[in-house]
Amino acid sequence: GDSVTQMEGPVTLSEEAFLTINCTYTATGYPSLFWYVQYPGEGLQLLLKATKADDKGSNKGFEATYRKETTSFHLEKGSVQVSDSAVYFCAPSSSGGSYIPTFGRGTSLIVHP
Amino acid sequence: EAGVAQSPRYKIIEKRQSVAFWCNPISGHATLYWYQQILGQGPKLLIQFQNNGVVDDSQLPKDRFSAERLKGVDSTLKIQPAKLEDSAVYLCASSFRSGGLQETQYFGPGTRLLVL
């Protein structure tokens, strides 16, 4: 079945630092790739997505590029803010039959002033 | 647009008791999902409905868990009897169409269950 490997957290950064959260996956066929974010006390919400190779998903200053050759979908942001503190989940879909996302363990990001 | 609603938000029960969670998806969303998220892990899909039919329940522990979506709108997830290892957050999500590869899922706030 599908699997996801995310870098372990917590990732602790100062405000305005550069962020990278690595994500690699194994999936059957040609999955779509998603990053979800969970802010403290809130539910999961979609951050960005990419549906084909070399696509770049972006939202709120975050970016991730679908790299089929390396099966990776690393999340980046050039300058993090305290409000970005949250848990980030990488989630590829399966490509056979119904959509069944596989979530990684999540990476906790802590940004301090 | 109202989001996915879940209740209760928190529940504490003793092992071997029964518990039920309720979910109301976003209006017009055909597909509904229930996930279990154990502390420190990512959400794991338990069951997926499209309208009132089950699409996938391969990871649902059917000896104790059951779920229904009788009218194709809201859904109930039940655990009977509960075990200590069922302590988790139970998330409900919905998507607009048939749950295709590009579908975005919208999540509710979750129900946090503690089994003592």
mmCIF file with all atom_site columns, C-alpha atoms in Angstrom:
data_model
loop_
_atom_site.group_PDB
_atom_site.id
_atom_site.type_symbol
_atom_site.label_atom_id
_atom_site.label_alt_id
_atom_site.label_comp_id
_atom_site.label_asym_id
_atom_site.label_entity_id
_atom_site.label_seq_id
_atom_site.pdbx_PDB_ins_code
_atom_site.Cartn_x
_atom_site.Cartn_y
_atom_site.Cartn_z
_atom_site.occupancy
_atom_site.B_iso_or_equiv
_atom_site.pdbx_formal_charge
_atom_site.auth_seq_id
_atom_site.auth_comp_id
_atom_site.auth_asym_id
_atom_site.auth_atom_id
_atom_site.pdbx_PDB_model_num
ATOM 1   C CA . GLY A 1 1   ? 0.000   0.000  0.000   1.00 0.00 ? 1   GLY A CA 1
ATOM 2   C CA . ASP A 1 2   ? 0.843   3.666  -0.059  1.00 0.00 ? 2   ASP A CA 1
ATOM 3   C CA . SER A 1 3   ? 3.189   5.129  2.539   1.00 0.00 ? 3   SER A CA 1
ATOM 4   C CA . VAL A 1 4   ? 4.541   8.532  3.505   1.00 0.00 ? 4   VAL A CA 1
ATOM 5   C CA . THR A 1 5   ? 7.737   9.523  5.252   1.00 0.00 ? 5   THR A CA 1
ATOM 6   C CA . GLN A 1 6   ? 7.924   12.975 6.777   1.00 0.00 ? 6   GLN A CA 1
ATOM 7   C CA . MET A 1 7   ? 10.801  14.508 8.652   1.00 0.00 ? 7   MET A CA 1
ATOM 8   C CA . GLU A 1 8   ? 10.406  14.202 12.368  1.00 0.00 ? 8   GLU A CA 1
ATOM 9   C CA . GLY A 1 9   ? 9.618   17.222 14.435  1.00 0.00 ? 9   GLY A CA 1
ATOM 10  C CA . PRO A 1 10  ? 9.362   19.396 16.179  1.00 0.00 ? 10  PRO A CA 1
ATOM 11  C CA . VAL A 1 11  ? 10.993  21.845 13.862  1.00 0.00 ? 11  VAL A CA 1
ATOM 12  C CA . THR A 1 12  ? 11.842  24.988 15.785  1.00 0.00 ? 12  THR A CA 1
ATOM 13  C CA . LEU A 1 13  ? 12.640  28.187 13.908  1.00 0.00 ? 13  LEU A CA 1
ATOM 14  C CA . SER A 1 14  ? 12.958  31.883 14.518  1.00 0.00 ? 14  SER A CA 1
ATOM 15  C CA . GLU A 1 15  ? 10.575  34.236 12.771  1.00 0.00 ? 15  GLU A CA 1
ATOM 16  C CA . GLU A 1 16  ? 11.596  35.034 9.166   1.00 0.00 ? 16  GLU A CA 1
ATOM 17  C CA . ALA A 1 17  ? 13.702  31.878 8.878   1.00 0.00 ? 17  ALA A CA 1
ATOM 18  C CA . PHE A 1 18  ? 13.506  29.576 5.847   1.00 0.00 ? 18  PHE A CA 1
ATOM 19  C CA . LEU A 1 19  ? 11.423  26.428 6.245   1.00 0.00 ? 19  LEU A CA 1
ATOM 20  C CA . THR A 1 20  ? 11.724  23.042 4.587   1.00 0.00 ? 20  THR A CA 1
ATOM 21  C CA . ILE A 1 21  ? 9.686   20.018 5.638   1.00 0.00 ? 21  ILE A CA 1
ATOM 22  C CA . ASN A 1 22  ? 10.665  16.930 3.684   1.00 0.00 ? 22  ASN A CA 1
ATOM 23  C CA . CYS A 1 23  ? 8.129   14.430 2.425   1.00 0.00 ? 23  CYS A CA 1
ATOM 24  C CA . THR A 1 24  ? 8.713   11.318 0.353   1.00 0.00 ? 24  THR A CA 1
ATOM 25  C CA . TYR A 1 25  ? 6.077   8.798  -0.602  1.00 0.00 ? 25  TYR A CA 1
ATOM 26  C CA . THR A 1 26  ? 5.370   5.494  -2.239  1.00 0.00 ? 26  THR A CA 1
ATOM 27  C CA . ALA A 1 27  ? 2.108   5.135  -4.103  1.00 0.00 ? 27  ALA A CA 1
ATOM 28  C CA . THR A 1 28  ? 0.559   3.063  -6.823  1.00 0.00 ? 28  THR A CA 1
ATOM 29  C CA . GLY A 1 29  ? 0.132   4.722  -10.183 1.00 0.00 ? 29  GLY A CA 1
ATOM 30  C CA . TYR A 1 30  ? 0.039   8.476  -10.433 1.00 0.00 ? 30  TYR A CA 1
ATOM 31  C CA . PRO A 1 31  ? -1.148  10.027 -7.166  1.00 0.00 ? 31  PRO A CA 1
ATOM 32  C CA . SER A 1 32  ? -2.218  13.550 -6.396  1.00 0.00 ? 32  SER A CA 1
ATOM 33  C CA . LEU A 1 33  ? -0.235  15.122 -3.580  1.00 0.00 ? 33  LEU A CA 1
ATOM 34  C CA . PHE A 1 34  ? -1.518  17.260 -0.734  1.00 0.00 ? 34  PHE A CA 1
ATOM 35  C CA . TRP A 1 35  ? -0.239  19.155 2.265   1.00 0.00 ? 35  TRP A CA 1
ATOM 36  C CA . TYR A 1 36  ? -2.685  19.663 5.116   1.00 0.00 ? 36  TYR A CA 1
ATOM 37  C CA . VAL A 1 37  ? -2.154  21.881 8.155   1.00 0.00 ? 37  VAL A CA 1
ATOM 38  C CA . GLN A 1 38  ? -3.601  21.608 11.636  1.00 0.00 ? 38  GLN A CA 1
ATOM 39  C CA . TYR A 1 39  ? -3.430  24.769 13.722  1.00 0.00 ? 39  TYR A CA 1
ATOM 40  C CA . PRO A 1 40  ? -3.678  24.430 17.517  1.00 0.00 ? 40  PRO A CA 1
ATOM 41  C CA . GLY A 1 41  ? -7.223  23.613 18.535  1.00 0.00 ? 41  GLY A CA 1
ATOM 42  C CA . GLU A 1 42  ? -8.510  23.468 14.973  1.00 0.00 ? 42  GLU A CA 1
ATOM 43  C CA . GLY A 1 43  ? -9.328  20.797 12.411  1.00 0.00 ? 43  GLY A CA 1
ATOM 44  C CA . LEU A 1 44  ? -7.208  19.769 9.454   1.00 0.00 ? 44  LEU A CA 1
ATOM 45  C CA . GLN A 1 45  ? -7.368  22.066 6.460   1.00 0.00 ? 45  GLN A CA 1
ATOM 46  C CA . LEU A 1 46  ? -5.904  21.852 2.999   1.00 0.00 ? 46  LEU A CA 1
ATOM 47  C CA . LEU A 1 47  ? -2.796  23.988 2.568   1.00 0.00 ? 47  LEU A CA 1
ATOM 48  C CA . LEU A 1 48  ? -1.868  23.191 -1.030  1.00 0.00 ? 48  LEU A CA 1
ATOM 49  C CA . LYS A 1 49  ? -1.960  20.461 -3.623  1.00 0.00 ? 49  LYS A CA 1
ATOM 50  C CA . ALA A 1 50  ? -0.384  19.319 -6.902  1.00 0.00 ? 50  ALA A CA 1
ATOM 51  C CA . THR A 1 51  ? -1.903  16.846 -9.302  1.00 0.00 ? 51  THR A CA 1
ATOM 52  C CA . LYS A 1 52  ? 0.801   16.106 -11.870 1.00 0.00 ? 52  LYS A CA 1
ATOM 53  C CA . ALA A 1 53  ? 4.559   15.932 -12.193 1.00 0.00 ? 53  ALA A CA 1
ATOM 54  C CA . ASP A 1 54  ? 6.426   19.253 -11.934 1.00 0.00 ? 54  ASP A CA 1
ATOM 55  C CA . ASP A 1 55  ? 3.297   21.065 -10.755 1.00 0.00 ? 55  ASP A CA 1
ATOM 56  C CA . LYS A 1 56  ? 3.917   23.544 -7.974  1.00 0.00 ? 56  LYS A CA 1
ATOM 57  C CA . GLY A 1 57  ? 1.244   24.000 -5.348  1.00 0.00 ? 57  GLY A CA 1
ATOM 58  C CA . SER A 1 58  ? 1.300   27.251 -3.400  1.00 0.00 ? 58  SER A CA 1
ATOM 59  C CA . ASN A 1 59  ? -0.704  29.012 -0.723  1.00 0.00 ? 59  ASN A CA 1
ATOM 60  C CA . LYS A 1 60  ? -0.011  31.535 2.059   1.00 0.00 ? 60  LYS A CA 1
ATOM 61  C CA . GLY A 1 61  ? 3.633   31.753 1.009   1.00 0.00 ? 61  GLY A CA 1
ATOM 62  C CA . PHE A 1 62  ? 4.126   27.981 1.190   1.00 0.00 ? 62  PHE A CA 1
ATOM 63  C CA . GLU A 1 63  ? 5.194   26.012 -1.890  1.00 0.00 ? 63  GLU A CA 1
ATOM 64  C CA . ALA A 1 64  ? 5.708   22.376 -2.804  1.00 0.00 ? 64  ALA A CA 1
ATOM 65  C CA . THR A 1 65  ? 6.710   20.854 -6.143  1.00 0.00 ? 65  THR A CA 1
ATOM 66  C CA . TYR A 1 66  ? 5.582   17.431 -7.353  1.00 0.00 ? 66  TYR A CA 1
ATOM 67  C CA . ARG A 1 67  ? 8.817   15.550 -8.071  1.00 0.00 ? 67  ARG A CA 1
ATOM 68  C CA . LYS A 1 68  ? 7.887   12.263 -9.672  1.00 0.00 ? 68  LYS A CA 1
ATOM 69  C CA . GLU A 1 69  ? 11.467  11.153 -10.280 1.00 0.00 ? 69  GLU A CA 1
ATOM 70  C CA . THR A 1 70  ? 12.331  11.402 -6.583  1.00 0.00 ? 70  THR A CA 1
ATOM 71  C CA . THR A 1 71  ? 8.765   10.715 -5.291  1.00 0.00 ? 71  THR A CA 1
ATOM 72  C CA . SER A 1 72  ? 9.001   13.778 -3.116  1.00 0.00 ? 72  SER A CA 1
ATOM 73  C CA . PHE A 1 73  ? 6.786   16.735 -2.258  1.00 0.00 ? 73  PHE A CA 1
ATOM 74  C CA . HIS A 1 74  ? 8.830   18.918 0.093   1.00 0.00 ? 74  HIS A CA 1
ATOM 75  C CA . LEU A 1 75  ? 7.121   21.899 1.713   1.00 0.00 ? 75  LEU A CA 1
ATOM 76  C CA . GLU A 1 76  ? 8.972   25.226 1.746   1.00 0.00 ? 76  GLU A CA 1
ATOM 77  C CA . LYS A 1 77  ? 8.418   28.774 2.908   1.00 0.00 ? 77  LYS A CA 1
ATOM 78  C CA . GLY A 1 78  ? 10.882  31.598 2.536   1.00 0.00 ? 78  GLY A CA 1
ATOM 79  C CA . SER A 1 79  ? 10.055  33.481 5.741   1.00 0.00 ? 79  SER A CA 1
ATOM 80  C CA . VAL A 1 80  ? 8.002   31.868 8.485   1.00 0.00 ? 80  VAL A CA 1
ATOM 81  C CA . GLN A 1 81  ? 5.824   33.719 10.950  1.00 0.00 ? 81  GLN A CA 1
ATOM 82  C CA . VAL A 1 82  ? 4.758   32.869 14.484  1.00 0.00 ? 82  VAL A CA 1
ATOM 83  C CA . SER A 1 83  ? 1.264   32.237 13.124  1.00 0.00 ? 83  SER A CA 1
ATOM 84  C CA . ASP A 1 84  ? 2.633   29.375 10.993  1.00 0.00 ? 84  ASP A CA 1
ATOM 85  C CA . SER A 1 85  ? 3.143   27.300 14.131  1.00 0.00 ? 85  SER A CA 1
ATOM 86  C CA . ALA A 1 86  ? 1.099   24.164 13.488  1.00 0.00 ? 86  ALA A CA 1
ATOM 87  C CA . VAL A 1 87  ? 1.345   20.512 12.524  1.00 0.00 ? 87  VAL A CA 1
ATOM 88  C CA . TYR A 1 88  ? 1.839   19.828 8.810   1.00 0.00 ? 88  TYR A CA 1
ATOM 89  C CA . PHE A 1 89  ? 0.744   16.585 7.129   1.00 0.00 ? 89  PHE A CA 1
ATOM 90  C CA . CYS A 1 90  ? 1.851   15.296 3.764   1.00 0.00 ? 90  CYS A CA 1
ATOM 91  C CA . ALA A 1 91  ? -0.818  13.153 2.075   1.00 0.00 ? 91  ALA A CA 1
ATOM 92  C CA . PRO A 1 92  ? -0.565  11.467 -1.305  1.00 0.00 ? 92  PRO A CA 1
ATOM 93  C CA . SER A 1 93  ? -3.648  9.877  -2.754  1.00 0.00 ? 93  SER A CA 1
ATOM 94  C CA . SER A 1 94  ? -3.896  6.462  -4.312  1.00 0.00 ? 94  SER A CA 1
ATOM 95  C CA . SER A 1 95  ? -4.647  6.299  -7.984  1.00 0.00 ? 95  SER A CA 1
ATOM 96  C CA . GLY A 1 96  ? -6.580  3.087  -8.145  1.00 0.00 ? 96  GLY A CA 1
ATOM 97  C CA . GLY A 1 97  ? -10.313 3.122  -7.589  1.00 0.00 ? 97  GLY A CA 1
ATOM 98  C CA . SER A 1 98  ? -11.591 5.534  -4.967  1.00 0.00 ? 98  SER A CA 1
ATOM 99  C CA . TYR A 1 99  ? -9.555  8.322  -3.483  1.00 0.00 ? 99  TYR A CA 1
ATOM 100 C CA . ILE A 1 100 ? -7.910  7.109  -0.289  1.00 0.00 ? 100 ILE A CA 1
ATOM 101 C CA . PRO A 1 101 ? -5.358  9.550  1.127   1.00 0.00 ? 101 PRO A CA 1
ATOM 102 C CA . THR A 1 102 ? -2.459  8.285  3.173   1.00 0.00 ? 102 THR A CA 1
ATOM 103 C CA . PHE A 1 103 ? -1.358  10.759 5.816   1.00 0.00 ? 103 PHE A CA 1
ATOM 104 C CA . GLY A 1 104 ? 2.136   11.041 7.201   1.00 0.00 ? 104 GLY A CA 1
ATOM 105 C CA . ARG A 1 105 ? 2.749   11.268 10.949  1.00 0.00 ? 105 ARG A CA 1
ATOM 106 C CA . GLY A 1 106 ? 2.821   15.028 10.774  1.00 0.00 ? 106 GLY A CA 1
ATOM 107 C CA . THR A 1 107 ? 5.622   17.489 11.455  1.00 0.00 ? 107 THR A CA 1
ATOM 108 C CA . SER A 1 108 ? 5.186   19.995 14.229  1.00 0.00 ? 108 SER A CA 1
ATOM 109 C CA . LEU A 1 109 ? 6.501   23.466 13.457  1.00 0.00 ? 109 LEU A CA 1
ATOM 110 C CA . ILE A 1 110 ? 7.208   25.922 16.253  1.00 0.00 ? 110 ILE A CA 1
ATOM 111 C CA . VAL A 1 111 ? 8.097   29.481 15.277  1.00 0.00 ? 111 VAL A CA 1
ATOM 112 C CA . HIS A 1 112 ? 9.266   31.842 18.001  1.00 0.00 ? 112 HIS A CA 1
ATOM 113 C CA . PRO A 1 113 ? 9.659   35.611 17.769  1.00 0.00 ? 113 PRO A CA 1
ATOM 114 C CA . GLU B 2 1   ? -20.661 28.280 3.833   1.00 0.00 ? 1   GLU B CA 1
ATOM 115 C CA . ALA B 2 2   ? -20.964 26.192 6.994   1.00 0.00 ? 2   ALA B CA 1
ATOM 116 C CA . GLY B 2 3   ? -18.186 23.699 7.548   1.00 0.00 ? 3   GLY B CA 1
ATOM 117 C CA . VAL B 2 4   ? -18.284 20.085 8.631   1.00 0.00 ? 4   VAL B CA 1
ATOM 118 C CA . ALA B 2 5   ? -19.989 19.777 12.004  1.00 0.00 ? 5   ALA B CA 1
ATOM 119 C CA . GLN B 2 6   ? -19.155 17.130 14.575  1.00 0.00 ? 6   GLN B CA 1
ATOM 120 C CA . SER B 2 7   ? -20.452 16.337 18.020  1.00 0.00 ? 7   SER B CA 1
ATOM 121 C CA . PRO B 2 8   ? -19.629 15.854 20.752  1.00 0.00 ? 8   PRO B CA 1
ATOM 122 C CA . ARG B 2 9   ? -16.256 17.593 20.833  1.00 0.00 ? 9   ARG B CA 1
ATOM 123 C CA . TYR B 2 10  ? -15.047 15.580 23.794  1.00 0.00 ? 10  TYR B CA 1
ATOM 124 C CA . LYS B 2 11  ? -16.084 12.278 25.337  1.00 0.00 ? 11  LYS B CA 1
ATOM 125 C CA . ILE B 2 12  ? -14.741 10.293 28.269  1.00 0.00 ? 12  ILE B CA 1
ATOM 126 C CA . ILE B 2 13  ? -15.988 6.745  28.801  1.00 0.00 ? 13  ILE B CA 1
ATOM 127 C CA . GLU B 2 14  ? -14.877 3.599  30.553  1.00 0.00 ? 14  GLU B CA 1
ATOM 128 C CA . LYS B 2 15  ? -13.714 0.556  28.646  1.00 0.00 ? 15  LYS B CA 1
ATOM 129 C CA . ARG B 2 16  ? -16.467 -1.765 27.478  1.00 0.00 ? 16  ARG B CA 1
ATOM 130 C CA . GLN B 2 17  ? -18.928 1.119  27.290  1.00 0.00 ? 17  GLN B CA 1
ATOM 131 C CA . SER B 2 18  ? -20.497 2.269  24.028  1.00 0.00 ? 18  SER B CA 1
ATOM 132 C CA . VAL B 2 19  ? -20.107 5.643  22.348  1.00 0.00 ? 19  VAL B CA 1
ATOM 133 C CA . ALA B 2 20  ? -21.455 7.326  19.240  1.00 0.00 ? 20  ALA B CA 1
ATOM 134 C CA . PHE B 2 21  ? -20.194 10.264 17.226  1.00 0.00 ? 21  PHE B CA 1
ATOM 135 C CA . TRP B 2 22  ? -22.183 12.369 14.818  1.00 0.00 ? 22  TRP B CA 1
ATOM 136 C CA . CYS B 2 23  ? -21.099 14.208 11.679  1.00 0.00 ? 23  CYS B CA 1
ATOM 137 C CA . ASN B 2 24  ? -22.928 16.588 9.367   1.00 0.00 ? 24  ASN B CA 1
ATOM 138 C CA . PRO B 2 25  ? -20.955 17.248 6.168   1.00 0.00 ? 25  PRO B CA 1
ATOM 139 C CA . ILE B 2 26  ? -20.953 20.390 4.076   1.00 0.00 ? 26  ILE B CA 1
ATOM 140 C CA . SER B 2 27  ? -24.245 20.744 2.252   1.00 0.00 ? 27  SER B CA 1
ATOM 141 C CA . GLY B 2 28  ? -24.188 19.048 -1.142  1.00 0.00 ? 28  GLY B CA 1
ATOM 142 C CA . HIS B 2 29  ? -21.079 16.974 -0.487  1.00 0.00 ? 29  HIS B CA 1
ATOM 143 C CA . ALA B 2 30  ? -21.574 13.444 -1.753  1.00 0.00 ? 30  ALA B CA 1
ATOM 144 C CA . THR B 2 31  ? -18.584 11.806 -0.099  1.00 0.00 ? 31  THR B CA 1
ATOM 145 C CA . LEU B 2 32  ? -18.051 11.463 3.645   1.00 0.00 ? 32  LEU B CA 1
ATOM 146 C CA . TYR B 2 33  ? -15.057 10.032 5.475   1.00 0.00 ? 33  TYR B CA 1
ATOM 147 C CA . TRP B 2 34  ? -14.359 8.977  9.035   1.00 0.00 ? 34  TRP B CA 1
ATOM 148 C CA . TYR B 2 35  ? -10.754 8.963  10.256  1.00 0.00 ? 35  TYR B CA 1
ATOM 149 C CA . GLN B 2 36  ? -9.086  7.912  13.473  1.00 0.00 ? 36  GLN B CA 1
ATOM 150 C CA . GLN B 2 37  ? -6.115  9.983  14.607  1.00 0.00 ? 37  GLN B CA 1
ATOM 151 C CA . ILE B 2 38  ? -4.111  8.519  17.460  1.00 0.00 ? 38  ILE B CA 1
ATOM 152 C CA . LEU B 2 39  ? -1.880  10.960 19.326  1.00 0.00 ? 39  LEU B CA 1
ATOM 153 C CA . GLY B 2 40  ? 1.358   11.529 17.435  1.00 0.00 ? 40  GLY B CA 1
ATOM 154 C CA . GLN B 2 41  ? 0.149   9.880  14.240  1.00 0.00 ? 41  GLN B CA 1
ATOM 155 C CA . GLY B 2 42  ? -1.525  10.964 11.049  1.00 0.00 ? 42  GLY B CA 1
ATOM 156 C CA . PRO B 2 43  ? -5.215  10.341 10.422  1.00 0.00 ? 43  PRO B CA 1
ATOM 157 C CA . LYS B 2 44  ? -6.108  6.813  9.344   1.00 0.00 ? 44  LYS B CA 1
ATOM 158 C CA . LEU B 2 45  ? -9.159  6.268  7.174   1.00 0.00 ? 45  LEU B CA 1
ATOM 159 C CA . LEU B 2 46  ? -11.812 4.089  8.807   1.00 0.00 ? 46  LEU B CA 1
ATOM 160 C CA . ILE B 2 47  ? -14.652 4.295  6.299   1.00 0.00 ? 47  ILE B CA 1
ATOM 161 C CA . GLN B 2 48  ? -15.668 6.198  3.188   1.00 0.00 ? 48  GLN B CA 1
ATOM 162 C CA . PHE B 2 49  ? -19.248 6.759  2.037   1.00 0.00 ? 49  PHE B CA 1
ATOM 163 C CA . GLN B 2 50  ? -20.484 8.011  -1.286  1.00 0.00 ? 50  GLN B CA 1
ATOM 164 C CA . ASN B 2 51  ? -24.037 9.209  -0.731  1.00 0.00 ? 51  ASN B CA 1
ATOM 165 C CA . ASN B 2 52  ? -25.472 6.439  1.474   1.00 0.00 ? 52  ASN B CA 1
ATOM 166 C CA . GLY B 2 53  ? -23.274 3.620  0.163   1.00 0.00 ? 53  GLY B CA 1
ATOM 167 C CA . VAL B 2 54  ? -19.990 2.364  1.592   1.00 0.00 ? 54  VAL B CA 1
ATOM 168 C CA . VAL B 2 55  ? -17.041 2.781  -0.781  1.00 0.00 ? 55  VAL B CA 1
ATOM 169 C CA . ASP B 2 56  ? -14.308 1.479  1.496   1.00 0.00 ? 56  ASP B CA 1
ATOM 170 C CA . ASP B 2 57  ? -14.396 0.099  5.028   1.00 0.00 ? 57  ASP B CA 1
ATOM 171 C CA . SER B 2 58  ? -11.368 -2.154 4.821   1.00 0.00 ? 58  SER B CA 1
ATOM 172 C CA . GLN B 2 59  ? -9.703  -0.551 7.862   1.00 0.00 ? 59  GLN B CA 1
ATOM 173 C CA . LEU B 2 60  ? -12.791 -0.437 10.056  1.00 0.00 ? 60  LEU B CA 1
ATOM 174 C CA . PRO B 2 61  ? -12.590 -2.889 12.997  1.00 0.00 ? 61  PRO B CA 1
ATOM 175 C CA . LYS B 2 62  ? -15.994 -4.332 12.285  1.00 0.00 ? 62  LYS B CA 1
ATOM 176 C CA . ASP B 2 63  ? -16.175 -6.391 15.455  1.00 0.00 ? 63  ASP B CA 1
ATOM 177 C CA . ARG B 2 64  ? -16.632 -3.191 17.468  1.00 0.00 ? 64  ARG B CA 1
ATOM 178 C CA . PHE B 2 65  ? -16.996 -0.262 15.075  1.00 0.00 ? 65  PHE B CA 1
ATOM 179 C CA . SER B 2 66  ? -19.995 0.514  12.916  1.00 0.00 ? 66  SER B CA 1
ATOM 180 C CA . ALA B 2 67  ? -21.009 3.485  10.810  1.00 0.00 ? 67  ALA B CA 1
ATOM 181 C CA . GLU B 2 68  ? -24.025 4.510  8.844   1.00 0.00 ? 68  GLU B CA 1
ATOM 182 C CA . ARG B 2 69  ? -25.187 7.282  6.553   1.00 0.00 ? 69  ARG B CA 1
ATOM 183 C CA . LEU B 2 70  ? -28.761 6.300  6.010   1.00 0.00 ? 70  LEU B CA 1
ATOM 184 C CA . LYS B 2 71  ? -30.078 9.298  4.082   1.00 0.00 ? 71  LYS B CA 1
ATOM 185 C CA . GLY B 2 72  ? -26.839 10.192 2.398   1.00 0.00 ? 72  GLY B CA 1
ATOM 186 C CA . VAL B 2 73  ? -26.347 13.298 4.506   1.00 0.00 ? 73  VAL B CA 1
ATOM 187 C CA . ASP B 2 74  ? -25.252 13.056 8.141   1.00 0.00 ? 74  ASP B CA 1
ATOM 188 C CA . SER B 2 75  ? -23.456 10.059 9.567   1.00 0.00 ? 75  SER B CA 1
ATOM 189 C CA . THR B 2 76  ? -22.940 8.264  12.861  1.00 0.00 ? 76  THR B CA 1
ATOM 190 C CA . LEU B 2 77  ? -19.884 6.291  13.948  1.00 0.00 ? 77  LEU B CA 1
ATOM 191 C CA . LYS B 2 78  ? -20.334 3.900  16.874  1.00 0.00 ? 78  LYS B CA 1
ATOM 192 C CA . ILE B 2 79  ? -17.924 1.954  19.033  1.00 0.00 ? 79  ILE B CA 1
ATOM 193 C CA . GLN B 2 80  ? -19.292 -0.951 21.053  1.00 0.00 ? 80  GLN B CA 1
ATOM 194 C CA . PRO B 2 81  ? -17.607 -1.994 23.285  1.00 0.00 ? 81  PRO B CA 1
ATOM 195 C CA . ALA B 2 82  ? -14.774 0.502  23.576  1.00 0.00 ? 82  ALA B CA 1
ATOM 196 C CA . LYS B 2 83  ? -11.189 -0.499 24.348  1.00 0.00 ? 83  LYS B CA 1
ATOM 197 C CA . LEU B 2 84  ? -8.379  1.553  25.815  1.00 0.00 ? 84  LEU B CA 1
ATOM 198 C CA . GLU B 2 85  ? -6.624  1.674  22.431  1.00 0.00 ? 85  GLU B CA 1
ATOM 199 C CA . ASP B 2 86  ? -9.654  3.438  20.907  1.00 0.00 ? 86  ASP B CA 1
ATOM 200 C CA . SER B 2 87  ? -8.582  6.661  22.637  1.00 0.00 ? 87  SER B CA 1
ATOM 201 C CA . ALA B 2 88  ? -8.043  9.031  19.747  1.00 0.00 ? 88  ALA B CA 1
ATOM 202 C CA . VAL B 2 89  ? -9.503  11.948 17.840  1.00 0.00 ? 89  VAL B CA 1
ATOM 203 C CA . TYR B 2 90  ? -12.208 10.903 15.398  1.00 0.00 ? 90  TYR B CA 1
ATOM 204 C CA . LEU B 2 91  ? -12.309 13.149 12.375  1.00 0.00 ? 91  LEU B CA 1
ATOM 205 C CA . CYS B 2 92  ? -15.072 13.494 9.853   1.00 0.00 ? 92  CYS B CA 1
ATOM 206 C CA . ALA B 2 93  ? -14.418 14.939 6.414   1.00 0.00 ? 93  ALA B CA 1
ATOM 207 C CA . SER B 2 94  ? -16.424 15.481 3.264   1.00 0.00 ? 94  SER B CA 1
ATOM 208 C CA . SER B 2 95  ? -15.771 16.194 -0.389  1.00 0.00 ? 95  SER B CA 1
ATOM 209 C CA . PHE B 2 96  ? -18.002 17.418 -3.175  1.00 0.00 ? 96  PHE B CA 1
ATOM 210 C CA . ARG B 2 97  ? -18.134 14.674 -5.716  1.00 0.00 ? 97  ARG B CA 1
ATOM 211 C CA . SER B 2 98  ? -17.017 11.114 -5.932  1.00 0.00 ? 98  SER B CA 1
ATOM 212 C CA . GLY B 2 99  ? -13.793 11.389 -4.007  1.00 0.00 ? 99  GLY B CA 1
ATOM 213 C CA . GLY B 2 100 ? -11.598 11.530 -7.105  1.00 0.00 ? 100 GLY B CA 1
ATOM 214 C CA . LEU B 2 101 ? -7.881  12.074 -7.077  1.00 0.00 ? 101 LEU B CA 1
ATOM 215 C CA . GLN B 2 102 ? -8.084  15.848 -7.151  1.00 0.00 ? 102 GLN B CA 1
ATOM 216 C CA . GLU B 2 103 ? -10.832 16.173 -4.588  1.00 0.00 ? 103 GLU B CA 1
ATOM 217 C CA . THR B 2 104 ? -10.189 18.383 -1.589  1.00 0.00 ? 104 THR B CA 1
ATOM 218 C CA . GLN B 2 105 ? -11.418 17.038 1.700   1.00 0.00 ? 105 GLN B CA 1
ATOM 219 C CA . TYR B 2 106 ? -12.906 19.416 4.263   1.00 0.00 ? 106 TYR B CA 1
ATOM 220 C CA . PHE B 2 107 ? -12.437 18.339 7.842   1.00 0.00 ? 107 PHE B CA 1
ATOM 221 C CA . GLY B 2 108 ? -14.520 18.875 10.933  1.00 0.00 ? 108 GLY B CA 1
ATOM 222 C CA . PRO B 2 109 ? -12.998 19.833 14.301  1.00 0.00 ? 109 PRO B CA 1
ATOM 223 C CA . GLY B 2 110 ? -12.999 16.215 15.485  1.00 0.00 ? 110 GLY B CA 1
ATOM 224 C CA . THR B 2 111 ? -14.243 14.378 18.555  1.00 0.00 ? 111 THR B CA 1
ATOM 225 C CA . ARG B 2 112 ? -11.614 13.638 21.173  1.00 0.00 ? 112 ARG B CA 1
ATOM 226 C CA . LEU B 2 113 ? -12.326 10.294 22.849  1.00 0.00 ? 113 LEU B CA 1
ATOM 227 C CA . LEU B 2 114 ? -10.667 9.114  26.032  1.00 0.00 ? 114 LEU B CA 1
ATOM 228 C CA . VAL B 2 115 ? -11.306 5.544  27.161  1.00 0.00 ? 115 VAL B CA 1
ATOM 229 C CA . LEU B 2 116 ? -10.416 4.850  30.805  1.00 0.00 ? 116 LEU B CA 1
#
